[in-house]
PDB file of C-alpha atoms and ligand atoms in Angstrom:
ATOM      1  CA  MET A   1       8.834  10.940   5.167  1.00  0.00           C
ATOM      2  CA  ILE A   2       7.330  10.980   1.660  1.00  0.00           C
ATOM      3  CA  GLU A   3       4.963  13.710   0.555  1.00  0.00           C
ATOM      4  CA  ILE A   4       2.895  13.947  -2.507  1.00  0.00           C
ATOM      5  CA  LYS A   5       1.271  17.435  -2.279  1.00  0.00           C
ATOM      6  CA  ASN A   6      -1.640  18.243  -4.617  1.00  0.00           C
ATOM      7  CA  VAL A   7       0.294  16.622  -7.497  1.00  0.00           C
ATOM      8  CA  VAL A   8      -1.304  16.922 -11.003  1.00  0.00           C
ATOM      9  CA  LYS A   9       0.458  14.836 -13.799  1.00  0.00           C
ATOM     10  CA  SER A  10      -0.810  15.639 -17.295  1.00  0.00           C
ATOM     11  CA  PHE A  11      -0.216  13.467 -20.335  1.00  0.00           C
ATOM     12  CA  ASP A  12      -1.261  15.387 -23.373  1.00  0.00           C
ATOM     13  CA  GLY A  13      -4.038  17.006 -21.450  1.00  0.00           C
ATOM     14  CA  PHE A  14      -5.178  13.741 -19.578  1.00  0.00           C
ATOM     15  CA  HIS A  15      -4.779  13.892 -15.888  1.00  0.00           C
ATOM     16  CA  ALA A  16      -3.280  10.703 -14.970  1.00  0.00           C
ATOM     17  CA  LEU A  17      -2.800  12.357 -11.442  1.00  0.00           C
ATOM     18  CA  ASP A  18      -5.394  14.772 -10.604  1.00  0.00           C
ATOM     19  CA  GLY A  19      -4.471  16.513  -7.226  1.00  0.00           C
ATOM     20  CA  THR A  20      -3.032  13.601  -5.540  1.00  0.00           C
ATOM     21  CA  ASN A  21      -2.157  13.851  -1.823  1.00  0.00           C
ATOM     22  CA  ILE A  22      -0.097  11.171   0.112  1.00  0.00           C
ATOM     23  CA  THR A  23       2.019  11.116   3.108  1.00  0.00           C
ATOM     24  CA  VAL A  24       3.949   8.234   4.000  1.00  0.00           C
ATOM     25  CA  PRO A  25       5.216   8.426   7.582  1.00  0.00           C
ATOM     26  CA  ASP A  26       8.698   6.938   8.229  1.00  0.00           C
ATOM     27  CA  GLY A  27       8.978   3.404   9.488  1.00  0.00           C
ATOM     28  CA  SER A  28       5.511   2.535   7.972  1.00  0.00           C
ATOM     29  CA  ILE A  29       4.391   0.003   5.574  1.00  0.00           C
ATOM     30  CA  TYR A  30       2.065   1.983   3.357  1.00  0.00           C
ATOM     31  CA  GLY A  31      -0.307   0.177   0.922  1.00  0.00           C
ATOM     32  CA  LEU A  32      -1.391   2.031  -2.047  1.00  0.00           C
ATOM     33  CA  VAL A  33      -4.453   0.370  -3.406  1.00  0.00           C
ATOM     34  CA  GLY A  34      -6.576   1.121  -6.394  1.00  0.00           C
ATOM     35  CA  PRO A  35      -7.983  -0.481  -9.556  1.00  0.00           C
ATOM     36  CA  ASN A  36      -5.967  -0.729 -12.813  1.00  0.00           C
ATOM     37  CA  GLY A  37      -5.394   2.712 -14.161  1.00  0.00           C
ATOM     38  CA  ALA A  38      -5.921   4.645 -10.813  1.00  0.00           C
ATOM     39  CA  GLY A  39      -2.516   6.091 -11.194  1.00  0.00           C
ATOM     40  CA  LYS A  40      -0.438   3.935  -8.830  1.00  0.00           C
ATOM     41  CA  SER A  41       2.562   3.457 -10.960  1.00  0.00           C
ATOM     42  CA  THR A  42       2.415   7.113 -11.849  1.00  0.00           C
ATOM     43  CA  VAL A  43       2.644   8.174  -8.498  1.00  0.00           C
ATOM     44  CA  ILE A  44       5.604   5.599  -7.894  1.00  0.00           C
ATOM     45  CA  ARG A  45       7.459   7.054 -10.833  1.00  0.00           C
ATOM     46  CA  HIS A  46       7.283  10.542  -9.209  1.00  0.00           C
ATOM     47  CA  ILE A  47       8.737   9.123  -5.974  1.00  0.00           C
ATOM     48  CA  THR A  48      11.644   7.503  -7.748  1.00  0.00           C
ATOM     49  CA  GLY A  49      12.375  10.661  -9.614  1.00  0.00           C
ATOM     50  CA  ILE A  50      11.440   9.389 -13.048  1.00  0.00           C
ATOM     51  CA  TYR A  51       8.663  11.785 -13.797  1.00  0.00           C
ATOM     52  CA  ARG A  52       8.524  15.478 -13.090  1.00  0.00           C
ATOM     53  CA  GLU A  53       5.088  16.546 -11.837  1.00  0.00           C
ATOM     54  CA  THR A  54       3.046  19.019 -14.002  1.00  0.00           C
ATOM     55  CA  SER A  55       2.018  20.840 -10.740  1.00  0.00           C
ATOM     56  CA  GLY A  56       2.195  20.246  -6.773  1.00  0.00           C
ATOM     57  CA  GLU A  57       5.171  18.773  -5.074  1.00  0.00           C
ATOM     58  CA  VAL A  58       6.797  15.392  -4.653  1.00  0.00           C
ATOM     59  CA  LEU A  59       9.141  15.590  -1.577  1.00  0.00           C
ATOM     60  CA  VAL A  60      11.398  13.056   0.141  1.00  0.00           C
ATOM     61  CA  ASP A  61      12.727  14.187   3.611  1.00  0.00           C
ATOM     62  CA  GLY A  62      11.227  17.543   2.652  1.00  0.00           C
ATOM     63  CA  GLU A  63      13.351  18.021  -0.573  1.00  0.00           C
ATOM     64  CA  PRO A  64      11.982  17.700  -4.106  1.00  0.00           C
ATOM     65  CA  ILE A  65      13.178  14.344  -5.463  1.00  0.00           C
ATOM     66  CA  TYR A  66      13.372  15.266  -8.986  1.00  0.00           C
ATOM     67  CA  GLU A  67      16.898  15.540 -10.331  1.00  0.00           C
ATOM     68  CA  ASN A  68      18.078  15.283  -6.502  1.00  0.00           C
ATOM     69  CA  PRO A  69      20.897  12.425  -6.507  1.00  0.00           C
ATOM     70  CA  ALA A  70      21.438  12.694  -2.648  1.00  0.00           C
ATOM     71  CA  LYS A  71      17.666  11.852  -2.042  1.00  0.00           C
ATOM     72  CA  LYS A  72      17.426   9.428  -4.858  1.00  0.00           C
ATOM     73  CA  ALA A  73      20.168   7.287  -3.295  1.00  0.00           C
ATOM     74  CA  LEU A  74      17.833   6.783  -0.278  1.00  0.00           C
ATOM     75  CA  VAL A  75      15.075   5.365  -2.487  1.00  0.00           C
ATOM     76  CA  ALA A  76      15.200   1.810  -3.940  1.00  0.00           C
ATOM     77  CA  SER A  77      12.389   0.411  -6.155  1.00  0.00           C
ATOM     78  CA  ILE A  78      10.876  -2.511  -7.855  1.00  0.00           C
ATOM     79  CA  PRO A  79       9.025  -0.902 -10.527  1.00  0.00           C
ATOM     80  CA  ASP A  80       6.525  -2.972 -12.724  1.00  0.00           C
ATOM     81  CA  ASP A  81       8.839  -2.646 -15.615  1.00  0.00           C
ATOM     82  CA  TRP A  82      12.207  -3.327 -13.931  1.00  0.00           C
ATOM     83  CA  PHE A  83      15.080  -1.985 -16.095  1.00  0.00           C
ATOM     84  CA  TYR A  84      18.274  -3.967 -16.891  1.00  0.00           C
ATOM     85  CA  PHE A  85      20.758  -3.826 -19.538  1.00  0.00           C
ATOM     86  CA  SER A  86      19.947  -6.200 -22.427  1.00  0.00           C
ATOM     87  CA  SER A  87      22.602  -8.656 -21.872  1.00  0.00           C
ATOM     88  CA  ALA A  88      23.366  -8.096 -18.116  1.00  0.00           C
ATOM     89  CA  THR A  89      23.448 -10.849 -15.485  1.00  0.00           C
ATOM     90  CA  ILE A  90      22.445 -10.248 -11.920  1.00  0.00           C
ATOM     91  CA  ARG A  91      26.121  -9.805 -10.943  1.00  0.00           C
ATOM     92  CA  ASP A  92      26.501  -7.009 -13.743  1.00  0.00           C
ATOM     93  CA  MET A  93      23.447  -5.267 -12.326  1.00  0.00           C
ATOM     94  CA  MET A  94      24.837  -5.550  -8.729  1.00  0.00           C
ATOM     95  CA  LYS A  95      27.873  -3.654  -9.961  1.00  0.00           C
ATOM     96  CA  PHE A  96      25.544  -0.983 -11.464  1.00  0.00           C
ATOM     97  CA  TYR A  97      23.560  -0.760  -8.323  1.00  0.00           C
ATOM     98  CA  ARG A  98      26.659  -0.474  -6.076  1.00  0.00           C
ATOM     99  CA  GLY A  99      27.676   2.444  -8.258  1.00  0.00           C
ATOM    100  CA  PHE A 100      24.596   4.282  -7.588  1.00  0.00           C
ATOM    101  CA  TYR A 101      23.656   3.364  -3.956  1.00  0.00           C
ATOM    102  CA  PRO A 102      26.573   4.252  -1.531  1.00  0.00           C
ATOM    103  CA  ALA A 103      25.002   2.017   1.158  1.00  0.00           C
ATOM    104  CA  PHE A 104      24.985  -1.088  -1.046  1.00  0.00           C
ATOM    105  CA  ASP A 105      25.721  -4.140   1.066  1.00  0.00           C
ATOM    106  CA  MET A 106      28.043  -6.757  -0.391  1.00  0.00           C
ATOM    107  CA  ASP A 107      27.810  -9.195   2.455  1.00  0.00           C
ATOM    108  CA  ARG A 108      24.008  -9.304   2.165  1.00  0.00           C
ATOM    109  CA  TYR A 109      24.414  -9.707  -1.540  1.00  0.00           C
ATOM    110  CA  GLU A 110      26.453 -12.925  -0.978  1.00  0.00           C
ATOM    111  CA  LYS A 111      24.147 -14.047   1.650  1.00  0.00           C
ATOM    112  CA  PHE A 112      20.969 -13.862  -0.625  1.00  0.00           C
ATOM    113  CA  LYS A 113      22.495 -16.383  -2.982  1.00  0.00           C
ATOM    114  CA  GLU A 114      21.126 -18.781  -0.640  1.00  0.00           C
ATOM    115  CA  VAL A 115      17.597 -17.198  -0.580  1.00  0.00           C
ATOM    116  CA  PHE A 116      17.004 -16.563  -4.257  1.00  0.00           C
ATOM    117  CA  THR A 117      17.825 -19.626  -6.136  1.00  0.00           C
ATOM    118  CA  ILE A 118      18.723 -17.853  -9.218  1.00  0.00           C
ATOM    119  CA  PRO A 119      22.360 -18.245 -10.701  1.00  0.00           C
ATOM    120  CA  GLU A 120      23.820 -14.843 -10.423  1.00  0.00           C
ATOM    121  CA  LYS A 121      25.623 -15.345 -13.843  1.00  0.00           C
ATOM    122  CA  SER A 122      22.585 -16.141 -16.000  1.00  0.00           C
ATOM    123  CA  ALA A 123      21.408 -13.396 -18.242  1.00  0.00           C
ATOM    124  CA  ILE A 124      18.394 -11.816 -16.682  1.00  0.00           C
ATOM    125  CA  ARG A 125      16.539 -11.788 -20.037  1.00  0.00           C
ATOM    126  CA  ARG A 126      16.612 -15.446 -20.181  1.00  0.00           C
ATOM    127  CA  LEU A 127      14.833 -15.672 -16.701  1.00  0.00           C
ATOM    128  CA  SER A 128      11.082 -16.215 -16.109  1.00  0.00           C
ATOM    129  CA  LYS A 129       9.023 -13.161 -14.972  1.00  0.00           C
ATOM    130  CA  GLY A 130       8.944 -14.493 -11.413  1.00  0.00           C
ATOM    131  CA  MET A 131      12.821 -15.035 -11.434  1.00  0.00           C
ATOM    132  CA  GLN A 132      13.357 -11.609 -12.705  1.00  0.00           C
ATOM    133  CA  LYS A 133      11.148 -10.084  -9.881  1.00  0.00           C
ATOM    134  CA  GLN A 134      13.282 -12.248  -7.562  1.00  0.00           C
ATOM    135  CA  ALA A 135      16.375 -10.750  -8.845  1.00  0.00           C
ATOM    136  CA  ALA A 136      14.927  -7.191  -8.611  1.00  0.00           C
ATOM    137  CA  PHE A 137      14.122  -7.950  -5.001  1.00  0.00           C
ATOM    138  CA  TRP A 138      17.640  -9.337  -4.270  1.00  0.00           C
ATOM    139  CA  LEU A 139      19.293  -6.194  -5.504  1.00  0.00           C
ATOM    140  CA  ALA A 140      16.862  -3.651  -4.004  1.00  0.00           C
ATOM    141  CA  MET A 141      17.142  -5.139  -0.626  1.00  0.00           C
ATOM    142  CA  CYS A 142      20.934  -4.945  -0.895  1.00  0.00           C
ATOM    143  CA  CYS A 143      20.780  -1.159  -1.508  1.00  0.00           C
ATOM    144  CA  ARG A 144      19.832  -0.917   2.198  1.00  0.00           C
ATOM    145  CA  PRO A 145      17.490   1.940   1.169  1.00  0.00           C
ATOM    146  CA  LYS A 146      15.710   4.245   3.652  1.00  0.00           C
ATOM    147  CA  TYR A 147      12.603   4.057   1.309  1.00  0.00           C
ATOM    148  CA  LEU A 148      11.701   0.763  -0.418  1.00  0.00           C
ATOM    149  CA  ILE A 149       9.089   1.378  -3.211  1.00  0.00           C
ATOM    150  CA  LEU A 150       7.451  -1.650  -4.779  1.00  0.00           C
ATOM    151  CA  ASP A 151       5.086  -1.593  -7.652  1.00  0.00           C
ATOM    152  CA  GLU A 152       2.589  -4.713  -7.563  1.00  0.00           C
ATOM    153  CA  PRO A 153       5.704  -6.505  -6.354  1.00  0.00           C
ATOM    154  CA  VAL A 154       4.156 -10.134  -5.820  1.00  0.00           C
ATOM    155  CA  ASP A 155       2.681 -10.556  -9.085  1.00  0.00           C
ATOM    156  CA  GLY A 156       4.346 -13.419 -10.712  1.00  0.00           C
ATOM    157  CA  LEU A 157       5.975 -14.796  -7.433  1.00  0.00           C
ATOM    158  CA  ASP A 158       4.770 -18.198  -6.177  1.00  0.00           C
ATOM    159  CA  PRO A 159       3.200 -18.310  -2.546  1.00  0.00           C
ATOM    160  CA  VAL A 160       6.487 -19.641  -0.960  1.00  0.00           C
ATOM    161  CA  MET A 161       8.640 -16.839  -2.489  1.00  0.00           C
ATOM    162  CA  ARG A 162       5.922 -14.383  -1.577  1.00  0.00           C
ATOM    163  CA  ARG A 163       6.044 -15.185   2.005  1.00  0.00           C
ATOM    164  CA  GLN A 164       9.803 -15.417   2.067  1.00  0.00           C
ATOM    165  CA  VAL A 165      10.103 -11.906   0.522  1.00  0.00           C
ATOM    166  CA  TRP A 166       7.516 -10.303   2.827  1.00  0.00           C
ATOM    167  CA  SER A 167       9.349 -11.773   5.954  1.00  0.00           C
ATOM    168  CA  LEU A 168      12.778 -10.234   4.492  1.00  0.00           C
ATOM    169  CA  MET A 169      11.133  -6.859   4.209  1.00  0.00           C
ATOM    170  CA  MET A 170       9.317  -7.045   7.575  1.00  0.00           C
ATOM    171  CA  ALA A 171      12.612  -7.842   9.146  1.00  0.00           C
ATOM    172  CA  ASP A 172      14.216  -4.763   7.693  1.00  0.00           C
ATOM    173  CA  VAL A 173      11.274  -2.573   8.886  1.00  0.00           C
ATOM    174  CA  GLU A 174      11.649  -3.870  12.299  1.00  0.00           C
ATOM    175  CA  GLU A 175      15.359  -3.713  12.579  1.00  0.00           C
ATOM    176  CA  TYR A 176      16.243  -0.649  10.383  1.00  0.00           C
ATOM    177  CA  GLY A 177      13.037   1.441  10.457  1.00  0.00           C
ATOM    178  CA  THR A 178      12.845   0.925   6.513  1.00  0.00           C
ATOM    179  CA  THR A 179       9.945   2.708   5.110  1.00  0.00           C
ATOM    180  CA  VAL A 180       8.008   0.553   2.507  1.00  0.00           C
ATOM    181  CA  LEU A 181       5.397   1.680  -0.083  1.00  0.00           C
ATOM    182  CA  VAL A 182       3.836  -1.052  -1.892  1.00  0.00           C
ATOM    183  CA  SER A 183       1.004  -0.819  -4.495  1.00  0.00           C
ATOM    184  CA  SER A 184      -1.414  -3.323  -5.448  1.00  0.00           C
ATOM    185  CA  HIS A 185      -4.834  -3.622  -7.236  1.00  0.00           C
ATOM    186  CA  ASN A 186      -5.932  -6.005  -4.453  1.00  0.00           C
ATOM    187  CA  LEU A 187      -6.618  -4.901  -0.926  1.00  0.00           C
ATOM    188  CA  ARG A 188      -6.606  -8.478   0.395  1.00  0.00           C
ATOM    189  CA  GLU A 189      -2.860  -8.840  -0.480  1.00  0.00           C
ATOM    190  CA  LEU A 190      -1.945  -6.050   1.621  1.00  0.00           C
ATOM    191  CA  GLU A 191      -4.224  -5.961   4.601  1.00  0.00           C
ATOM    192  CA  ASP A 192      -2.001  -8.527   6.679  1.00  0.00           C
ATOM    193  CA  VAL A 193       1.200  -6.531   6.216  1.00  0.00           C
ATOM    194  CA  CYS A 194       0.316  -2.748   5.872  1.00  0.00           C
ATOM    195  CA  ASP A 195      -0.143  -0.326   8.737  1.00  0.00           C
ATOM    196  CA  HIS A 196      -1.189   2.514   6.539  1.00  0.00           C
ATOM    197  CA  VAL A 197      -3.331   2.448   3.584  1.00  0.00           C
ATOM    198  CA  GLY A 198      -4.257   4.827   0.798  1.00  0.00           C
ATOM    199  CA  ILE A 199      -7.137   4.023  -1.757  1.00  0.00           C
ATOM    200  CA  MET A 200      -6.786   5.553  -5.069  1.00  0.00           C
ATOM    201  CA  SER A 201      -9.250   5.973  -7.992  1.00  0.00           C
ATOM    202  CA  LYS A 202      -9.023   8.068 -11.091  1.00  0.00           C
ATOM    203  CA  GLY A 203      -5.841  10.039 -10.108  1.00  0.00           C
ATOM    204  CA  LYS A 204      -7.196  10.875  -6.673  1.00  0.00           C
ATOM    205  CA  VAL A 205      -6.600   9.504  -3.126  1.00  0.00           C
ATOM    206  CA  LEU A 206     -10.178   8.963  -1.862  1.00  0.00           C
ATOM    207  CA  LEU A 207      -8.967   7.973   1.658  1.00  0.00           C
ATOM    208  CA  GLU A 208      -5.861   7.607   3.597  1.00  0.00           C
ATOM    209  CA  ARG A 209      -5.474   6.341   7.180  1.00  0.00           C
ATOM    210  CA  SER A 210      -3.649   4.040   9.519  1.00  0.00           C
ATOM    211  CA  LEU A 211      -5.183   0.825   9.803  1.00  0.00           C
ATOM    212  CA  SER A 212      -5.555   1.261  13.688  1.00  0.00           C
ATOM    213  CA  ASP A 213      -7.592   4.631  13.153  1.00  0.00           C
ATOM    214  CA  LEU A 214      -9.694   2.971  10.523  1.00  0.00           C
ATOM    215  CA  GLN A 215     -10.509   0.008  12.817  1.00  0.00           C
ATOM    216  CA  GLU A 216     -10.998   2.121  15.947  1.00  0.00           C
ATOM    217  CA  ASN A 217     -13.529   4.788  14.397  1.00  0.00           C
ATOM    218  CA  ILE A 218     -16.212   2.546  13.007  1.00  0.00           C
ATOM    219  CA  VAL A 219     -18.413  -0.096  14.779  1.00  0.00           C
ATOM    220  CA  LYS A 220     -20.982  -2.556  13.939  1.00  0.00           C
ATOM    221  CA  MET A 221     -23.782  -2.362  16.563  1.00  0.00           C
ATOM    222  CA  GLN A 222     -26.135  -5.415  16.972  1.00  0.00           C
ATOM    223  CA  VAL A 223     -29.323  -4.364  18.844  1.00  0.00           C
ATOM    224  CA  VAL A 224     -32.515  -6.057  19.971  1.00  0.00           C
ATOM    225  CA  TRP A 225     -35.064  -3.501  21.053  1.00  0.00           C
ATOM    226  CA  ASN A 226     -37.366  -3.744  23.952  1.00  0.00           C
ATOM    227  CA  SER A 227     -40.736  -2.755  22.044  1.00  0.00           C
ATOM    228  CA  GLU A 228     -41.994  -3.730  18.609  1.00  0.00           C
ATOM    229  CA  ASP A 229     -41.348  -0.059  17.352  1.00  0.00           C
ATOM    230  CA  THR A 230     -37.792   0.936  16.650  1.00  0.00           C
ATOM    231  CA  PRO A 231     -36.868   3.937  18.800  1.00  0.00           C
ATOM    232  CA  ALA A 232     -35.179   6.844  17.004  1.00  0.00           C
ATOM    233  CA  LEU A 233     -31.419   6.696  17.708  1.00  0.00           C
ATOM    234  CA  PRO A 234     -29.751   9.392  19.618  1.00  0.00           C
ATOM    235  CA  GLU A 235     -29.147  12.747  17.803  1.00  0.00           C
ATOM    236  CA  GLY A 236     -25.594  13.225  16.369  1.00  0.00           C
ATOM    237  CA  LEU A 237     -24.765   9.480  15.873  1.00  0.00           C
ATOM    238  CA  GLN A 238     -23.185   8.983  12.462  1.00  0.00           C
ATOM    239  CA  VAL A 239     -25.207   5.943  11.202  1.00  0.00           C
ATOM    240  CA  LEU A 240     -23.681   4.822   7.818  1.00  0.00           C
ATOM    241  CA  HIS A 241     -25.990   1.803   7.285  1.00  0.00           C
ATOM    242  CA  THR A 242     -28.854   0.206   8.971  1.00  0.00           C
ATOM    243  CA  SER A 243     -30.552  -3.278   8.401  1.00  0.00           C
ATOM    244  CA  HIS A 244     -32.601  -5.729  10.385  1.00  0.00           C
ATOM    245  CA  VAL A 245     -33.471  -9.406  10.424  1.00  0.00           C
ATOM    246  CA  GLY A 246     -36.682  -9.600  12.482  1.00  0.00           C
ATOM    247  CA  ARG A 247     -35.971  -7.717  15.831  1.00  0.00           C
ATOM    248  CA  VAL A 248     -32.116  -7.948  15.443  1.00  0.00           C
ATOM    249  CA  TYR A 249     -31.079  -4.473  14.172  1.00  0.00           C
ATOM    250  CA  THR A 250     -27.565  -3.942  12.729  1.00  0.00           C
ATOM    251  CA  TYR A 251     -26.111  -0.374  12.520  1.00  0.00           C
ATOM    252  CA  ILE A 252     -22.875   0.612  11.007  1.00  0.00           C
ATOM    253  CA  ILE A 253     -21.843   3.734  13.198  1.00  0.00           C
ATOM    254  CA  ARG A 254     -18.715   6.087  12.878  1.00  0.00           C
ATOM    255  CA  GLY A 255     -17.175   6.450  16.131  1.00  0.00           C
ATOM    256  CA  ARG A 256     -15.644   4.573  19.116  1.00  0.00           C
ATOM    257  CA  ALA A 257     -17.461   1.557  20.441  1.00  0.00           C
ATOM    258  CA  GLU A 258     -17.384   2.593  23.985  1.00  0.00           C
ATOM    259  CA  ASP A 259     -19.116   6.064  23.188  1.00  0.00           C
ATOM    260  CA  ILE A 260     -21.584   4.571  21.097  1.00  0.00           C
ATOM    261  CA  LYS A 261     -22.558   1.765  23.412  1.00  0.00           C
ATOM    262  CA  GLY A 262     -23.062   4.401  26.227  1.00  0.00           C
ATOM    263  CA  ARG A 263     -25.304   6.354  24.069  1.00  0.00           C
ATOM    264  CA  MET A 264     -27.405   3.572  22.745  1.00  0.00           C
ATOM    265  CA  ALA A 265     -27.773   2.362  26.457  1.00  0.00           C
ATOM    266  CA  LEU A 266     -29.746   5.203  27.227  1.00  0.00           C
ATOM    267  CA  LEU A 267     -32.540   3.789  24.961  1.00  0.00           C
ATOM    268  CA  SER A 268     -32.667   0.543  27.049  1.00  0.00           C
ATOM    269  CA  PRO A 269     -32.226  -2.156  24.501  1.00  0.00           C
ATOM    270  CA  LEU A 270     -33.071  -5.782  25.468  1.00  0.00           C
ATOM    271  CA  MET A 271     -29.664  -6.822  24.173  1.00  0.00           C
ATOM    272  CA  MET A 272     -26.760  -4.861  22.574  1.00  0.00           C
ATOM    273  CA  GLU A 273     -23.277  -5.820  21.178  1.00  0.00           C
ATOM    274  CA  ALA A 274     -20.627  -3.974  19.430  1.00  0.00           C
ATOM    275  CA  LEU A 275     -18.661  -5.834  16.810  1.00  0.00           C
ATOM    276  CA  PRO A 276     -15.602  -5.049  14.861  1.00  0.00           C
ATOM    277  CA  LEU A 277     -15.689  -4.760  10.988  1.00  0.00           C
ATOM    278  CA  SER A 278     -13.429  -6.396   8.658  1.00  0.00           C
ATOM    279  CA  LEU A 279     -11.199  -4.229   6.656  1.00  0.00           C
ATOM    280  CA  GLU A 280     -13.103  -5.005   3.629  1.00  0.00           C
ATOM    281  CA  GLU A 281     -16.513  -3.745   5.381  1.00  0.00           C
ATOM    282  CA  ILE A 282     -14.880  -0.631   6.497  1.00  0.00           C
ATOM    283  CA  PHE A 283     -13.940   0.246   2.911  1.00  0.00           C
ATOM    284  CA  ILE A 284     -17.320  -0.447   1.633  1.00  0.00           C
ATOM    285  CA  TYR A 285     -19.111   1.763   4.095  1.00  0.00           C
ATOM    286  CA  GLU A 286     -16.317   4.465   4.165  1.00  0.00           C
ATOM    287  CA  LEU A 287     -16.314   4.614   0.342  1.00  0.00           C
ATOM    288  CA  GLY A 288     -20.062   4.157  -0.110  1.00  0.00           C
ATOM    289  CA  GLY A 289     -20.089   6.735  -2.863  1.00  0.00           C
ATOM    290  CA  GLU A 290     -17.312   5.020  -4.937  1.00  0.00           C
ATOM    291  CA  GLN A 291     -18.763   1.684  -5.067  1.00  0.00           C
ATOM    292  CA  TYR A 292     -16.916   0.824  -8.266  1.00  0.00           C
ATOM    293  CA  ALA A 293     -13.519   1.471  -6.937  1.00  0.00           C
ATOM    294  CA  VAL A 294     -14.328  -0.638  -3.829  1.00  0.00           C
ATOM    295  CA  LYS A 295     -15.477  -3.680  -5.649  1.00  0.00           C
ATOM    296  CA  GLU A 296     -12.522  -3.587  -7.987  1.00  0.00           C
ATOM    297  CA  ILE A 297      -9.849  -3.766  -5.047  1.00  0.00           C
ATOM    298  CA  ILE A 298     -11.668  -6.370  -2.882  1.00  0.00           C
ATOM    299  CA  LEU A 299     -13.044  -8.939  -5.482  1.00  0.00           C
TER     300      LEU A 299
HETATM  301  P1  LIG B 301      -2.132   1.909 -12.224  1.00  0.00           P
HETATM  302  O1  LIG B 301      -0.579   1.753 -11.960  1.00  0.00           O
HETATM  303  O2  LIG B 301      -2.897   2.451 -11.069  1.00  0.00           O
HETATM  304  O3  LIG B 301      -2.743   0.910 -12.920  1.00  0.00           O
HETATM  305  P2  LIG B 301      -1.093   3.992 -14.026  1.00  0.00           P
HETATM  306  O4  LIG B 301      -0.353   4.896 -13.163  1.00  0.00           O
HETATM  307  O5  LIG B 301      -0.201   3.044 -14.798  1.00  0.00           O
HETATM  308  O6  LIG B 301      -2.219   3.154 -13.317  1.00  0.00           O
HETATM  309  O7  LIG B 301      -1.997   4.951 -15.053  1.00  0.00           O
HETATM  310  C1  LIG B 301      -2.861   5.726 -14.728  1.00  0.00           C
HETATM  311  C2  LIG B 301      -3.501   6.395 -16.010  1.00  0.00           C
HETATM  312  O8  LIG B 301      -2.430   7.336 -16.656  1.00  0.00           O
HETATM  313  C3  LIG B 301      -3.840   5.567 -17.046  1.00  0.00           C
HETATM  314  O9  LIG B 301      -5.167   5.884 -17.684  1.00  0.00           O
HETATM  315  C4  LIG B 301      -2.903   5.253 -18.010  1.00  0.00           C
HETATM  316  O10 LIG B 301      -3.315   5.020 -19.233  1.00  0.00           O
HETATM  317  C5  LIG B 301      -2.257   6.851 -18.042  1.00  0.00           C
HETATM  318  N1  LIG B 301      -0.874   6.877 -18.146  1.00  0.00           N
HETATM  319  C6  LIG B 301       0.142   6.392 -17.442  1.00  0.00           C
HETATM  320  N2  LIG B 301       1.395   6.699 -18.005  1.00  0.00           N
HETATM  321  C7  LIG B 301       1.214   7.323 -19.252  1.00  0.00           C
HETATM  322  C8  LIG B 301       2.119   7.739 -20.111  1.00  0.00           C
HETATM  323  N3  LIG B 301       3.212   7.682 -20.139  1.00  0.00           N
HETATM  324  N4  LIG B 301       1.471   8.489 -21.168  1.00  0.00           N
HETATM  325  C9  LIG B 301       0.285   8.477 -21.282  1.00  0.00           C
HETATM  326  N5  LIG B 301      -0.747   8.064 -20.303  1.00  0.00           N
HETATM  327  C10 LIG B 301      -0.123   7.389 -19.319  1.00  0.00           C
HETATM  328 MG1  LIG B 302       0.515  -0.070 -12.305  1.00  0.00          MG
END
């Protein structure tokens, strides 16, 4: 498990992280979503042990990660600014990784030559940005990490390679229980692959949930009432939004569909239907007060 507990990271008095809390359960695919400048890369540099927090705690399997080689060997990452030695080839970098990660898998390295169509002996600095990303993937996947941390990983990859890379990662999650944390400024990019999501804005996590929790705890009710007047809704229903077109009323209500239907039924509507919300709609209503952050990540 990865835990970020109340972390503040200050650069010359500016709080890039401002009391950030994140929990990444083992075996999950966790999407860290937020607009540019939210603090995603700063979070990731803490998890990979590059930055030391100003205050708070960054724990991997319950231990502080900073200057902790045993735990750092469990974490492989593809940062937004991937480091390679200036004249290194992929094969040179493989040797470097192999020295650092005891679980480095040479068979897999050889096999991936078929997947990633980059010559292992070309200088990394001469490769295109997308090819460098592929090289970083190739090596990170061979580390057989318990935790795979990806900072905006698919930027620069073409759609075919994107799908390829995701399916390789999903297979590792299924087969080995690998935990994946992936950041993006775009929610749509992650909604099909993640099972947990954290929304960041201005150094804080605004909301962190499993997708099933999110989807089961909010519902869109479409109701046609019996009379011209709209009856008052039952006490205690958490209505987030109401609108109507003619006599068809739409309510966004927090809670489970079955409970809400039961309570609405007491008002004897002419017709009533509970509909699921898209992930995008859920964020808009859940984060109503943070419209700006929401718009930035779903547009
Ligand atoms: P994101 O990855 O979500 O786009 P970052 O984590 O890169 O955001 O940055 C969050 C904020 O922290 C930004 O305002 C950025 O300018 C600032 N920041 C990040 N790294 C540094 C640094 N090394 N020195 C000063 N400010 C930084
Ligand atoms: Mg970033």
